[in-house]
PDB file of C-alpha atoms in Angstrom:
ATOM      1  CA  MET A   1       8.460 -33.088 -19.251  1.00 47.00           C
ATOM      2  CA  LYS A   2       9.375 -32.258 -15.638  1.00 49.00           C
ATOM      3  CA  LYS A   3       9.047 -35.919 -14.589  1.00 55.00           C
ATOM      4  CA  ARG A   4      11.444 -36.914 -17.370  1.00 68.00           C
ATOM      5  CA  TYR A   5      14.105 -34.496 -16.080  1.00 59.00           C
ATOM      6  CA  ILE A   6      13.639 -35.655 -12.493  1.00 56.00           C
ATOM      7  CA  ILE A   7      14.014 -39.325 -13.457  1.00 65.00           C
ATOM      8  CA  LEU A   8      17.065 -38.515 -15.600  1.00 69.00           C
ATOM      9  CA  SER A   9      18.698 -36.634 -12.707  1.00 63.00           C
ATOM     10  CA  ILE A  10      18.101 -39.525 -10.278  1.00 60.00           C
ATOM     11  CA  VAL A  11      19.519 -42.087 -12.718  1.00 64.00           C
ATOM     12  CA  THR A  12      22.576 -39.881 -13.364  1.00 67.00           C
ATOM     13  CA  ILE A  13      23.277 -39.559  -9.629  1.00 61.00           C
ATOM     14  CA  PHE A  14      23.125 -43.316  -9.138  1.00 59.00           C
ATOM     15  CA  LEU A  15      25.266 -44.059 -12.202  1.00 65.00           C
ATOM     16  CA  LEU A  16      27.872 -41.335 -11.535  1.00 63.00           C
ATOM     17  CA  PRO A  17      30.206 -43.610  -9.494  1.00 62.00           C
ATOM     18  CA  LYS A  18      30.082 -46.280 -12.205  1.00 65.00           C
ATOM     19  CA  ILE A  19      30.808 -43.688 -14.890  1.00 67.00           C
ATOM     20  CA  ILE A  20      33.844 -42.407 -12.994  1.00 64.00           C
ATOM     21  CA  ASP A  21      35.122 -45.955 -12.353  1.00 63.00           C
ATOM     22  CA  PHE A  22      34.763 -46.703 -16.058  1.00 67.00           C
ATOM     23  CA  LEU A  23      36.705 -43.569 -17.054  1.00 63.00           C
ATOM     24  CA  PHE A  24      39.589 -44.514 -14.753  1.00 61.00           C
ATOM     25  CA  SER A  25      39.587 -48.143 -15.917  1.00 64.00           C
ATOM     26  CA  ILE A  26      40.637 -47.158 -19.437  1.00 61.00           C
ATOM     27  CA  TYR A  27      43.470 -44.984 -20.621  1.00 60.00           C
ATOM     28  CA  LEU A  28      42.242 -41.771 -22.172  1.00 58.00           C
ATOM     29  CA  CYS A  29      45.014 -39.408 -21.159  1.00 62.00           C
ATOM     30  CA  ASP A  30      47.538 -38.848 -18.363  1.00 60.00           C
ATOM     31  CA  PHE A  31      44.993 -36.980 -16.289  1.00 55.00           C
ATOM     32  CA  PHE A  32      42.817 -40.075 -15.987  1.00 53.00           C
ATOM     33  CA  SER A  33      45.763 -42.404 -15.322  1.00 54.00           C
ATOM     34  CA  MET A  34      46.184 -43.861 -11.821  1.00 51.00           C
ATOM     35  CA  LYS A  35      49.626 -42.224 -11.588  1.00 50.00           C
ATOM     36  CA  HIS A  36      48.123 -38.818 -11.041  1.00 49.00           C
ATOM     37  CA  ILE A  37      44.829 -39.264  -9.215  1.00 51.00           C
ATOM     38  CA  GLU A  38      42.699 -41.994  -7.762  1.00 56.00           C
ATOM     39  CA  ALA A  39      39.121 -42.481  -8.901  1.00 54.00           C
ATOM     40  CA  SER A  40      38.075 -42.651  -5.247  1.00 60.00           C
ATOM     41  CA  ASP A  41      39.567 -39.167  -4.741  1.00 60.00           C
ATOM     42  CA  VAL A  42      37.416 -37.819  -7.539  1.00 59.00           C
ATOM     43  CA  LEU A  43      34.378 -39.436  -5.991  1.00 61.00           C
ATOM     44  CA  SER A  44      35.180 -37.873  -2.626  1.00 68.00           C
ATOM     45  CA  TYR A  45      35.779 -34.493  -4.246  1.00 58.00           C
ATOM     46  CA  ILE A  46      32.482 -34.664  -6.131  1.00 65.00           C
ATOM     47  CA  GLY A  47      30.733 -35.780  -2.949  1.00 68.00           C
ATOM     48  CA  VAL A  48      32.050 -32.779  -1.043  1.00 65.00           C
ATOM     49  CA  LEU A  49      31.249 -30.435  -3.929  1.00 63.00           C
ATOM     50  CA  THR A  50      27.737 -31.839  -4.193  1.00 71.00           C
ATOM     51  CA  GLY A  51      27.251 -31.390  -0.451  1.00 71.00           C
ATOM     52  CA  VAL A  52      28.356 -27.749  -0.633  1.00 66.00           C
ATOM     53  CA  VAL A  53      26.073 -27.038  -3.580  1.00 69.00           C
ATOM     54  CA  ALA A  54      23.153 -28.763  -1.842  1.00 73.00           C
ATOM     55  CA  THR A  55      23.797 -26.727   1.316  1.00 74.00           C
ATOM     56  CA  LEU A  56      23.844 -23.454  -0.626  1.00 69.00           C
ATOM     57  CA  ILE A  57      20.627 -24.337  -2.424  1.00 73.00           C
ATOM     58  CA  THR A  58      18.970 -25.292   0.862  1.00 73.00           C
ATOM     59  CA  LEU A  59      20.157 -22.038   2.449  1.00 68.00           C
ATOM     60  CA  TYR A  60      18.796 -20.004  -0.466  1.00 66.00           C
ATOM     61  CA  PHE A  61      15.334 -21.536  -0.247  1.00 67.00           C
ATOM     62  CA  THR A  62      15.362 -21.300   3.555  1.00 68.00           C
ATOM     63  CA  VAL A  63      16.089 -17.558   3.390  1.00 62.00           C
ATOM     64  CA  LYS A  64      13.482 -17.124   0.670  1.00 62.00           C
ATOM     65  CA  GLN A  65      10.890 -18.977   2.743  1.00 60.00           C
ATOM     66  CA  PHE A  66      11.845 -16.917   5.803  1.00 60.00           C
ATOM     67  CA  LYS A  67      11.274 -13.782   3.770  1.00 59.00           C
ATOM     68  CA  LEU A  68       7.847 -14.975   2.622  1.00 58.00           C
ATOM     69  CA  LEU A  69       6.772 -15.943   6.137  1.00 59.00           C
ATOM     70  CA  ASN A  70       8.148 -12.796   7.763  1.00 59.00           C
ATOM     71  CA  LYS A  71       7.547 -10.159   5.112  1.00 70.00           C
ATOM     72  CA  THR A  72       6.176  -6.754   5.944  1.00 74.00           C
ATOM     73  CA  CYS A  73       2.654  -5.768   4.980  1.00 79.00           C
ATOM     74  CA  ILE A  74       1.710  -2.177   5.769  1.00 84.00           C
ATOM     75  CA  MET A  75      -1.859  -1.212   4.993  1.00 88.00           C
ATOM     76  CA  PRO A  76      -3.994   1.907   5.567  1.00 92.00           C
ATOM     77  CA  ILE A  77      -7.052   1.473   7.771  1.00 93.00           C
ATOM     78  CA  ASN A  78     -10.544   2.706   6.925  1.00 94.00           C
ATOM     79  CA  THR A  79     -11.315   5.894   8.786  1.00 92.00           C
ATOM     80  CA  LYS A  80     -14.077   8.412   9.446  1.00 92.00           C
ATOM     81  CA  TYR A  81     -14.007  12.209   9.564  1.00 92.00           C
ATOM     82  CA  PHE A  82     -16.645  14.701  10.646  1.00 91.00           C
ATOM     83  CA  PHE A  83     -17.491  17.610   8.381  1.00 91.00           C
ATOM     84  CA  TYR A  84     -18.635  20.795  10.102  1.00 89.00           C
ATOM     85  CA  CYS A  85     -20.320  23.571   8.194  1.00 83.00           C
ATOM     86  CA  LYS A  86     -22.175  26.725   9.201  1.00 78.00           C
ATOM     87  CA  ASN A  87     -22.676  29.307   6.495  1.00 72.00           C
ATOM     88  CA  GLU A  88     -19.186  29.719   4.963  1.00 75.00           C
ATOM     89  CA  THR A  89     -17.357  28.253   7.967  1.00 81.00           C
ATOM     90  CA  CYS A  90     -16.463  24.643   7.180  1.00 86.00           C
ATOM     91  CA  PHE A  91     -13.721  22.216   8.158  1.00 90.00           C
ATOM     92  CA  LEU A  92     -12.903  18.547   8.803  1.00 91.00           C
ATOM     93  CA  SER A  93     -12.204  17.033  12.195  1.00 90.00           C
ATOM     94  CA  ASP A  94     -11.823  13.630  13.806  1.00 88.00           C
ATOM     95  CA  ASN A  95     -13.775  15.021  16.768  1.00 86.00           C
ATOM     96  CA  GLY A  96     -17.558  14.821  16.600  1.00 83.00           C
ATOM     97  CA  ASN A  97     -18.246  17.109  19.561  1.00 83.00           C
ATOM     98  CA  ILE A  98     -16.941  20.549  18.671  1.00 85.00           C
ATOM     99  CA  GLU A  99     -19.089  23.408  19.921  1.00 84.00           C
ATOM    100  CA  LYS A 100     -20.320  25.999  17.450  1.00 83.00           C
ATOM    101  CA  LYS A 101     -18.605  28.800  19.325  1.00 85.00           C
ATOM    102  CA  ASP A 102     -15.243  27.100  18.704  1.00 88.00           C
ATOM    103  CA  PHE A 103     -15.655  26.750  14.931  1.00 87.00           C
ATOM    104  CA  PRO A 104     -13.290  29.662  14.093  1.00 86.00           C
ATOM    105  CA  LEU A 105     -10.485  27.840  15.927  1.00 89.00           C
ATOM    106  CA  PHE A 106     -10.709  24.784  13.663  1.00 88.00           C
ATOM    107  CA  VAL A 107     -11.066  26.375  10.243  1.00 86.00           C
ATOM    108  CA  PRO A 108      -8.047  26.051   7.888  1.00 82.00           C
ATOM    109  CA  PHE A 109      -5.039  27.870   9.339  1.00 82.00           C
ATOM    110  CA  GLY A 110      -6.890  28.527  12.582  1.00 86.00           C
ATOM    111  CA  PRO A 111      -5.038  27.865  15.876  1.00 89.00           C
ATOM    112  CA  TYR A 112      -6.560  24.359  16.257  1.00 88.00           C
ATOM    113  CA  TYR A 113      -6.564  23.442  12.588  1.00 85.00           C
ATOM    114  CA  ARG A 114      -4.690  20.333  11.516  1.00 84.00           C
ATOM    115  CA  ARG A 115      -4.832  17.880   8.686  1.00 84.00           C
ATOM    116  CA  MET A 116      -6.590  14.599   9.319  1.00 88.00           C
ATOM    117  CA  ASP A 117      -4.783  11.376  10.229  1.00 89.00           C
ATOM    118  CA  ILE A 118      -4.685   8.081   8.367  1.00 91.00           C
ATOM    119  CA  GLU A 119      -3.827   5.002  10.384  1.00 91.00           C
ATOM    120  CA  LEU A 120      -1.248   2.582   8.972  1.00 90.00           C
ATOM    121  CA  ARG A 121      -0.866  -0.899  10.402  1.00 89.00           C
ATOM    122  CA  ASN A 122       1.878  -3.462   9.809  1.00 86.00           C
ATOM    123  CA  ILE A 123      -0.082  -6.706   9.641  1.00 82.00           C
ATOM    124  CA  GLY A 124       2.929  -8.709   8.416  1.00 77.00           C
ATOM    125  CA  LYS A 125       5.309 -10.657  10.645  1.00 77.00           C
ATOM    126  CA  GLY A 126       8.384  -8.719   9.533  1.00 74.00           C
ATOM    127  CA  THR A 127       9.730  -5.362  10.651  1.00 78.00           C
ATOM    128  CA  ALA A 128       9.667  -2.703   7.947  1.00 77.00           C
ATOM    129  CA  ASN A 129      12.737  -0.556   7.389  1.00 75.00           C
ATOM    130  CA  ASP A 130      12.619   2.950   5.875  1.00 74.00           C
ATOM    131  CA  PHE A 131       9.105   2.577   4.541  1.00 80.00           C
ATOM    132  CA  SER A 132       7.774   5.314   2.282  1.00 85.00           C
ATOM    133  CA  ILE A 133       4.301   6.552   1.403  1.00 89.00           C
ATOM    134  CA  THR A 134       3.220   8.093  -1.898  1.00 91.00           C
ATOM    135  CA  PHE A 135      -0.133   9.745  -2.550  1.00 94.00           C
ATOM    136  CA  LEU A 136      -1.132   9.160  -6.186  1.00 95.00           C
ATOM    137  CA  TYR A 137      -3.686  11.667  -7.504  1.00 94.00           C
ATOM    138  CA  ASN A 138      -3.964  10.748 -11.195  1.00 92.00           C
ATOM    139  CA  LYS A 139      -3.625  14.470 -12.010  1.00 92.00           C
ATOM    140  CA  GLY A 140      -6.852  15.096 -10.090  1.00 93.00           C
ATOM    141  CA  GLN A 141      -8.973  13.287 -12.666  1.00 94.00           C
ATOM    142  CA  ASP A 142     -10.924  11.222 -10.114  1.00 94.00           C
ATOM    143  CA  PHE A 143     -11.659  14.349  -8.066  1.00 94.00           C
ATOM    144  CA  TYR A 144     -12.767  16.352 -11.108  1.00 94.00           C
ATOM    145  CA  ASN A 145     -15.053  13.541 -12.289  1.00 93.00           C
ATOM    146  CA  LEU A 146     -16.754  13.351  -8.919  1.00 92.00           C
ATOM    147  CA  MET A 147     -17.171  17.114  -8.610  1.00 92.00           C
ATOM    148  CA  SER A 148     -18.661  17.130 -12.109  1.00 91.00           C
ATOM    149  CA  GLN A 149     -21.318  14.678 -10.950  1.00 90.00           C
ATOM    150  CA  LEU A 150     -22.059  17.042  -8.078  1.00 90.00           C
ATOM    151  CA  GLY A 151     -22.554  19.879 -10.565  1.00 88.00           C
ATOM    152  CA  TYR A 152     -19.203  21.700 -10.348  1.00 89.00           C
ATOM    153  CA  ASP A 153     -16.833  22.073 -13.283  1.00 87.00           C
ATOM    154  CA  LYS A 154     -13.056  22.102 -13.075  1.00 86.00           C
ATOM    155  CA  GLU A 155     -12.886  25.866 -12.647  1.00 85.00           C
ATOM    156  CA  HIS A 156     -15.380  25.966  -9.785  1.00 84.00           C
ATOM    157  CA  CYS A 157     -14.505  22.854  -7.770  1.00 84.00           C
ATOM    158  CA  GLY A 158     -12.948  24.936  -4.985  1.00 82.00           C
ATOM    159  CA  LEU A 159      -9.490  23.345  -5.025  1.00 85.00           C
ATOM    160  CA  LYS A 160      -6.626  24.862  -7.000  1.00 85.00           C
ATOM    161  CA  SER A 161      -3.792  22.357  -7.340  1.00 87.00           C
ATOM    162  CA  ASP A 162      -1.554  20.730  -9.924  1.00 89.00           C
ATOM    163  CA  PHE A 163      -2.182  17.383  -8.175  1.00 92.00           C
ATOM    164  CA  GLU A 164       1.428  16.266  -8.304  1.00 92.00           C
ATOM    165  CA  ASP A 165       2.058  12.957  -6.534  1.00 92.00           C
ATOM    166  CA  GLU A 166       3.502  13.405  -3.040  1.00 90.00           C
ATOM    167  CA  THR A 167       6.070  11.051  -1.495  1.00 88.00           C
ATOM    168  CA  PHE A 168       7.141  10.861   2.135  1.00 83.00           C
ATOM    169  CA  LYS A 169      10.378   8.864   2.314  1.00 79.00           C
ATOM    170  CA  ASN A 170      12.397   7.209   5.085  1.00 69.00           C
ATOM    171  CA  CYS A 171       9.568   7.029   7.595  1.00 73.00           C
ATOM    172  CA  GLY A 172      11.683   4.916   9.947  1.00 72.00           C
ATOM    173  CA  ILE A 173      11.277   1.422  11.381  1.00 78.00           C
ATOM    174  CA  PHE A 174       7.820  -0.095  11.629  1.00 79.00           C
ATOM    175  CA  LEU A 175       7.494  -3.116  13.948  1.00 81.00           C
ATOM    176  CA  SER A 176       5.132  -5.994  13.225  1.00 79.00           C
ATOM    177  CA  GLY A 177       1.695  -5.424  14.736  1.00 81.00           C
ATOM    178  CA  ASP A 178       2.306  -1.717  15.344  1.00 86.00           C
ATOM    179  CA  SER A 179       0.193   1.195  14.115  1.00 87.00           C
ATOM    180  CA  ARG A 180       1.303   4.589  12.867  1.00 86.00           C
ATOM    181  CA  TYR A 181      -0.714   7.703  12.200  1.00 88.00           C
ATOM    182  CA  ILE A 182       0.252   9.989   9.341  1.00 86.00           C
ATOM    183  CA  GLN A 183      -1.371  13.249   8.431  1.00 85.00           C
ATOM    184  CA  THR A 184      -3.155  13.471   5.121  1.00 86.00           C
ATOM    185  CA  SER A 185      -1.449  15.615   2.522  1.00 86.00           C
ATOM    186  CA  PHE A 186      -2.782  19.127   1.927  1.00 87.00           C
ATOM    187  CA  ILE A 187      -4.161  17.941  -1.404  1.00 92.00           C
ATOM    188  CA  LEU A 188      -6.064  14.971   0.036  1.00 93.00           C
ATOM    189  CA  ASP A 189      -7.363  17.125   2.873  1.00 92.00           C
ATOM    190  CA  GLY A 190      -8.605  19.647   0.294  1.00 91.00           C
ATOM    191  CA  ILE A 191     -10.212  16.929  -1.837  1.00 94.00           C
ATOM    192  CA  ILE A 192     -12.252  15.591   1.097  1.00 94.00           C
ATOM    193  CA  THR A 193     -13.236  19.050   2.327  1.00 92.00           C
ATOM    194  CA  ASN A 194     -14.372  20.280  -1.082  1.00 92.00           C
ATOM    195  CA  ILE A 195     -16.424  17.170  -1.789  1.00 93.00           C
ATOM    196  CA  CYS A 196     -18.191  17.520   1.556  1.00 90.00           C
ATOM    197  CA  HIS A 197     -18.677  21.251   0.976  1.00 89.00           C
ATOM    198  CA  ALA A 198     -20.214  20.583  -2.443  1.00 89.00           C
ATOM    199  CA  GLN A 199     -22.658  18.200  -0.761  1.00 87.00           C
ATOM    200  CA  TYR A 200     -23.548  20.899   1.735  1.00 85.00           C
ATOM    201  CA  LEU A 201     -24.076  23.610  -0.909  1.00 86.00           C
ATOM    202  CA  ASN A 202     -26.258  21.287  -2.973  1.00 86.00           C
ATOM    203  CA  SER A 203     -28.464  20.527   0.019  1.00 81.00           C
ATOM    204  CA  LYS A 204     -28.984  24.252   0.675  1.00 80.00           C
ATOM    205  CA  SER A 205     -29.616  25.143  -2.962  1.00 82.00           C
ATOM    206  CA  GLU A 206     -33.057  26.336  -4.019  1.00 84.00           C
ATOM    207  CA  ASP A 207     -32.474  24.720  -7.396  1.00 85.00           C
ATOM    208  CA  LYS A 208     -34.260  21.352  -7.213  1.00 81.00           C
ATOM    209  CA  ASN A 209     -31.883  19.699  -9.686  1.00 81.00           C
ATOM    210  CA  GLN A 210     -28.875  20.910  -7.716  1.00 82.00           C
ATOM    211  CA  ASN A 211     -30.547  19.867  -4.473  1.00 81.00           C
ATOM    212  CA  MET A 212     -31.086  16.335  -5.796  1.00 80.00           C
ATOM    213  CA  LYS A 213     -27.369  16.021  -6.517  1.00 78.00           C
ATOM    214  CA  ASN A 214     -26.889  16.179  -2.781  1.00 77.00           C
ATOM    215  CA  ASN A 215     -27.769  12.478  -2.703  1.00 75.00           C
ATOM    216  CA  THR A 216     -25.181  11.457  -5.287  1.00 76.00           C
ATOM    217  CA  LEU A 217     -22.763  10.076  -2.700  1.00 79.00           C
ATOM    218  CA  VAL A 218     -25.198   8.567  -0.226  1.00 74.00           C
ATOM    219  CA  ASN A 219     -24.385   4.871   0.259  1.00 75.00           C
ATOM    220  CA  LYS A 220     -21.946   4.934  -2.663  1.00 86.00           C
ATOM    221  CA  GLU A 221     -18.175   4.805  -2.877  1.00 92.00           C
ATOM    222  CA  TYR A 222     -16.111   6.896  -5.265  1.00 94.00           C
ATOM    223  CA  LYS A 223     -12.395   6.634  -5.834  1.00 95.00           C
ATOM    224  CA  ILE A 224     -10.496   9.861  -5.128  1.00 95.00           C
ATOM    225  CA  CYS A 225      -6.809   8.799  -5.125  1.00 95.00           C
ATOM    226  CA  SER A 226      -4.412   5.942  -4.362  1.00 95.00           C
ATOM    227  CA  ILE A 227      -1.772   5.329  -1.716  1.00 94.00           C
ATOM    228  CA  LYS A 228       1.453   3.472  -2.518  1.00 92.00           C
ATOM    229  CA  ILE A 229       3.336   1.988   0.456  1.00 89.00           C
ATOM    230  CA  SER A 230       6.860   0.611  -0.005  1.00 84.00           C
ATOM    231  CA  SER A 231       9.134  -0.999   2.558  1.00 79.00           C
ATOM    232  CA  SER A 232      12.021  -3.440   2.879  1.00 72.00           C
ATOM    233  CA  ASP A 233      12.832  -6.180   5.357  1.00 65.00           C
ATOM    234  CA  ILE A 234      14.928  -4.744   8.185  1.00 58.00           C
ATOM    235  CA  LEU A 235      17.451  -7.563   7.710  1.00 57.00           C
ATOM    236  CA  ASP A 236      17.469  -6.802   3.973  1.00 55.00           C
ATOM    237  CA  ILE A 237      18.410 -10.405   3.275  1.00 52.00           C
ATOM    238  CA  THR A 238      16.820 -10.888  -0.109  1.00 50.00           C
ATOM    239  CA  LYS A 239      16.963  -7.269  -1.323  1.00 55.00           C
ATOM    240  CA  ILE A 240      13.274  -7.544  -2.228  1.00 57.00           C
ATOM    241  CA  GLU A 241      11.103  -4.490  -1.638  1.00 66.00           C
ATOM    242  CA  ASP A 242       7.506  -4.966  -0.561  1.00 74.00           C
ATOM    243  CA  CYS A 243       5.207  -2.602  -2.430  1.00 83.00           C
ATOM    244  CA  TYR A 244       1.434  -2.297  -2.129  1.00 88.00           C
ATOM    245  CA  ILE A 245      -1.010   0.141  -3.753  1.00 93.00           C
ATOM    246  CA  TYR A 246      -4.363   0.885  -2.151  1.00 95.00           C
ATOM    247  CA  ASP A 247      -7.178   2.779  -3.850  1.00 96.00           C
ATOM    248  CA  VAL A 248      -8.873   5.329  -1.606  1.00 96.00           C
ATOM    249  CA  TYR A 249     -12.652   5.656  -1.866  1.00 96.00           C
ATOM    250  CA  ILE A 250     -14.861   8.256  -0.222  1.00 95.00           C
ATOM    251  CA  LYS A 251     -18.421   7.818   0.995  1.00 93.00           C
ATOM    252  CA  VAL A 252     -20.249  10.820   2.451  1.00 91.00           C
ATOM    253  CA  LEU A 253     -23.286  10.373   4.679  1.00 85.00           C
ATOM    254  CA  ASN A 254     -25.129  13.568   5.495  1.00 77.00           C
ATOM    255  CA  THR A 255     -27.973  11.998   7.477  1.00 67.00           C
ATOM    256  CA  ILE A 256     -26.101  12.971  10.639  1.00 65.00           C
ATOM    257  CA  SER A 257     -27.187  16.565  10.022  1.00 59.00           C
ATOM    258  CA  LEU A 258     -30.759  15.570  10.910  1.00 57.00           C
ATOM    259  CA  ILE A 259     -29.834  14.607  14.470  1.00 56.00           C
ATOM    260  CA  SER A 260     -26.762  16.748  15.144  1.00 60.00           C
ATOM    261  CA  ASP A 261     -27.113  19.810  17.327  1.00 63.00           C
ATOM    262  CA  ASN A 262     -23.521  20.997  17.246  1.00 65.00           C
ATOM    263  CA  GLY A 263     -22.984  21.817  13.607  1.00 70.00           C
ATOM    264  CA  VAL A 264     -21.803  18.469  12.260  1.00 75.00           C
ATOM    265  CA  TYR A 265     -23.327  18.208   8.826  1.00 81.00           C
ATOM    266  CA  SER A 266     -21.953  14.915   7.486  1.00 86.00           C
ATOM    267  CA  GLU A 267     -19.603  12.018   8.012  1.00 89.00           C
ATOM    268  CA  ALA A 268     -16.904  11.299   5.440  1.00 92.00           C
ATOM    269  CA  TYR A 269     -15.640   7.724   5.272  1.00 93.00           C
ATOM    270  CA  LEU A 270     -12.371   6.770   3.594  1.00 94.00           C
ATOM    271  CA  ILE A 271     -12.393   3.145   2.437  1.00 95.00           C
ATOM    272  CA  MET A 272      -9.068   1.543   1.504  1.00 95.00           C
ATOM    273  CA  LYS A 273      -9.010  -1.278  -1.045  1.00 93.00           C
ATOM    274  CA  GLU A 274      -5.941  -3.000  -2.444  1.00 91.00           C
ATOM    275  CA  ALA A 275      -5.601  -2.068  -6.094  1.00 89.00           C
ATOM    276  CA  LYS A 276      -6.154  -4.906  -8.559  1.00 80.00           C
TER     277      LYS A 276
END
C-alpha cells in the first residue's frame, strides 16, 4: 500500500506541468484564460511553494532528529550504604569506618546525622532543564510485603508513614555527563533503616524460626519503591518532556558483621532498574 502511494506521488509530480499546461490550453473560465495569468507563472508559483513546504518538512525532521540525538537521559546510579547497629543504637551511613564511640553522633537527629545520597547521572547528550524527581512508594505496599516476610506485620514494622509520593521540582540545569547527588527522602531513609534493623533483630533472636528469616534478603533483590525523573531539553525546541521511571531494589548482605570490628553489621545495596 505504501509503495502504491509513493509511485502515485512521483507520477503526479512529473505530470503536474503537463496538467497545468492542459488546463491553460482550454477555456474553462476567466481565471484560466491567458488574459489574467500565464501558465508559466503558476508553475513558478507552485515551484516556490513546493520548495518552501519541502524546506519546512526538512527543518521539522532535522529538529526532531537533533532532539533524538541530543536528548537528556538522567538515571540513578546503584549505591551502597553501611548499616551500624549496637543494641538499640542503629543508623545508616556512607562511611564504613565510624568508631563505636561516635555512634551517638550519627543516630537520627544526632549532630552528624544526615540522610543518604543517591547519585544521578545525565548519560544523554543533551542538557536537562528544570528536571524533577518523584519518589513513588505505592502506598508502602512493597515495604509492608517485605517486612511481612521478615516476620513483622504492618503495625510493628517500625516506620509510621502515609507513604505519600514526594516530588522535588525545578532542580536546575543538568549538563550532559555531569553527576548530581540528592539526599534520599525521609521515607526512603526510614524504609532502608527499618529493613536493615529487622535483619539485625532476627539474627539476634533466640527464636530459631525468626533467626532463619535473617537470611531472607541474602543474595536477593526486593523492590521497595520507584523513582520518576522528568526533564526537558534546555532549548525546549520540540516541547517534548523526557520521563523515565526506575524501580529501586534493596539487597542486604550481613556477612560483613563477621569481619567488622567497628560495629558495621551489614551492607545495604540499592539497585536501580528501568521500569518495564
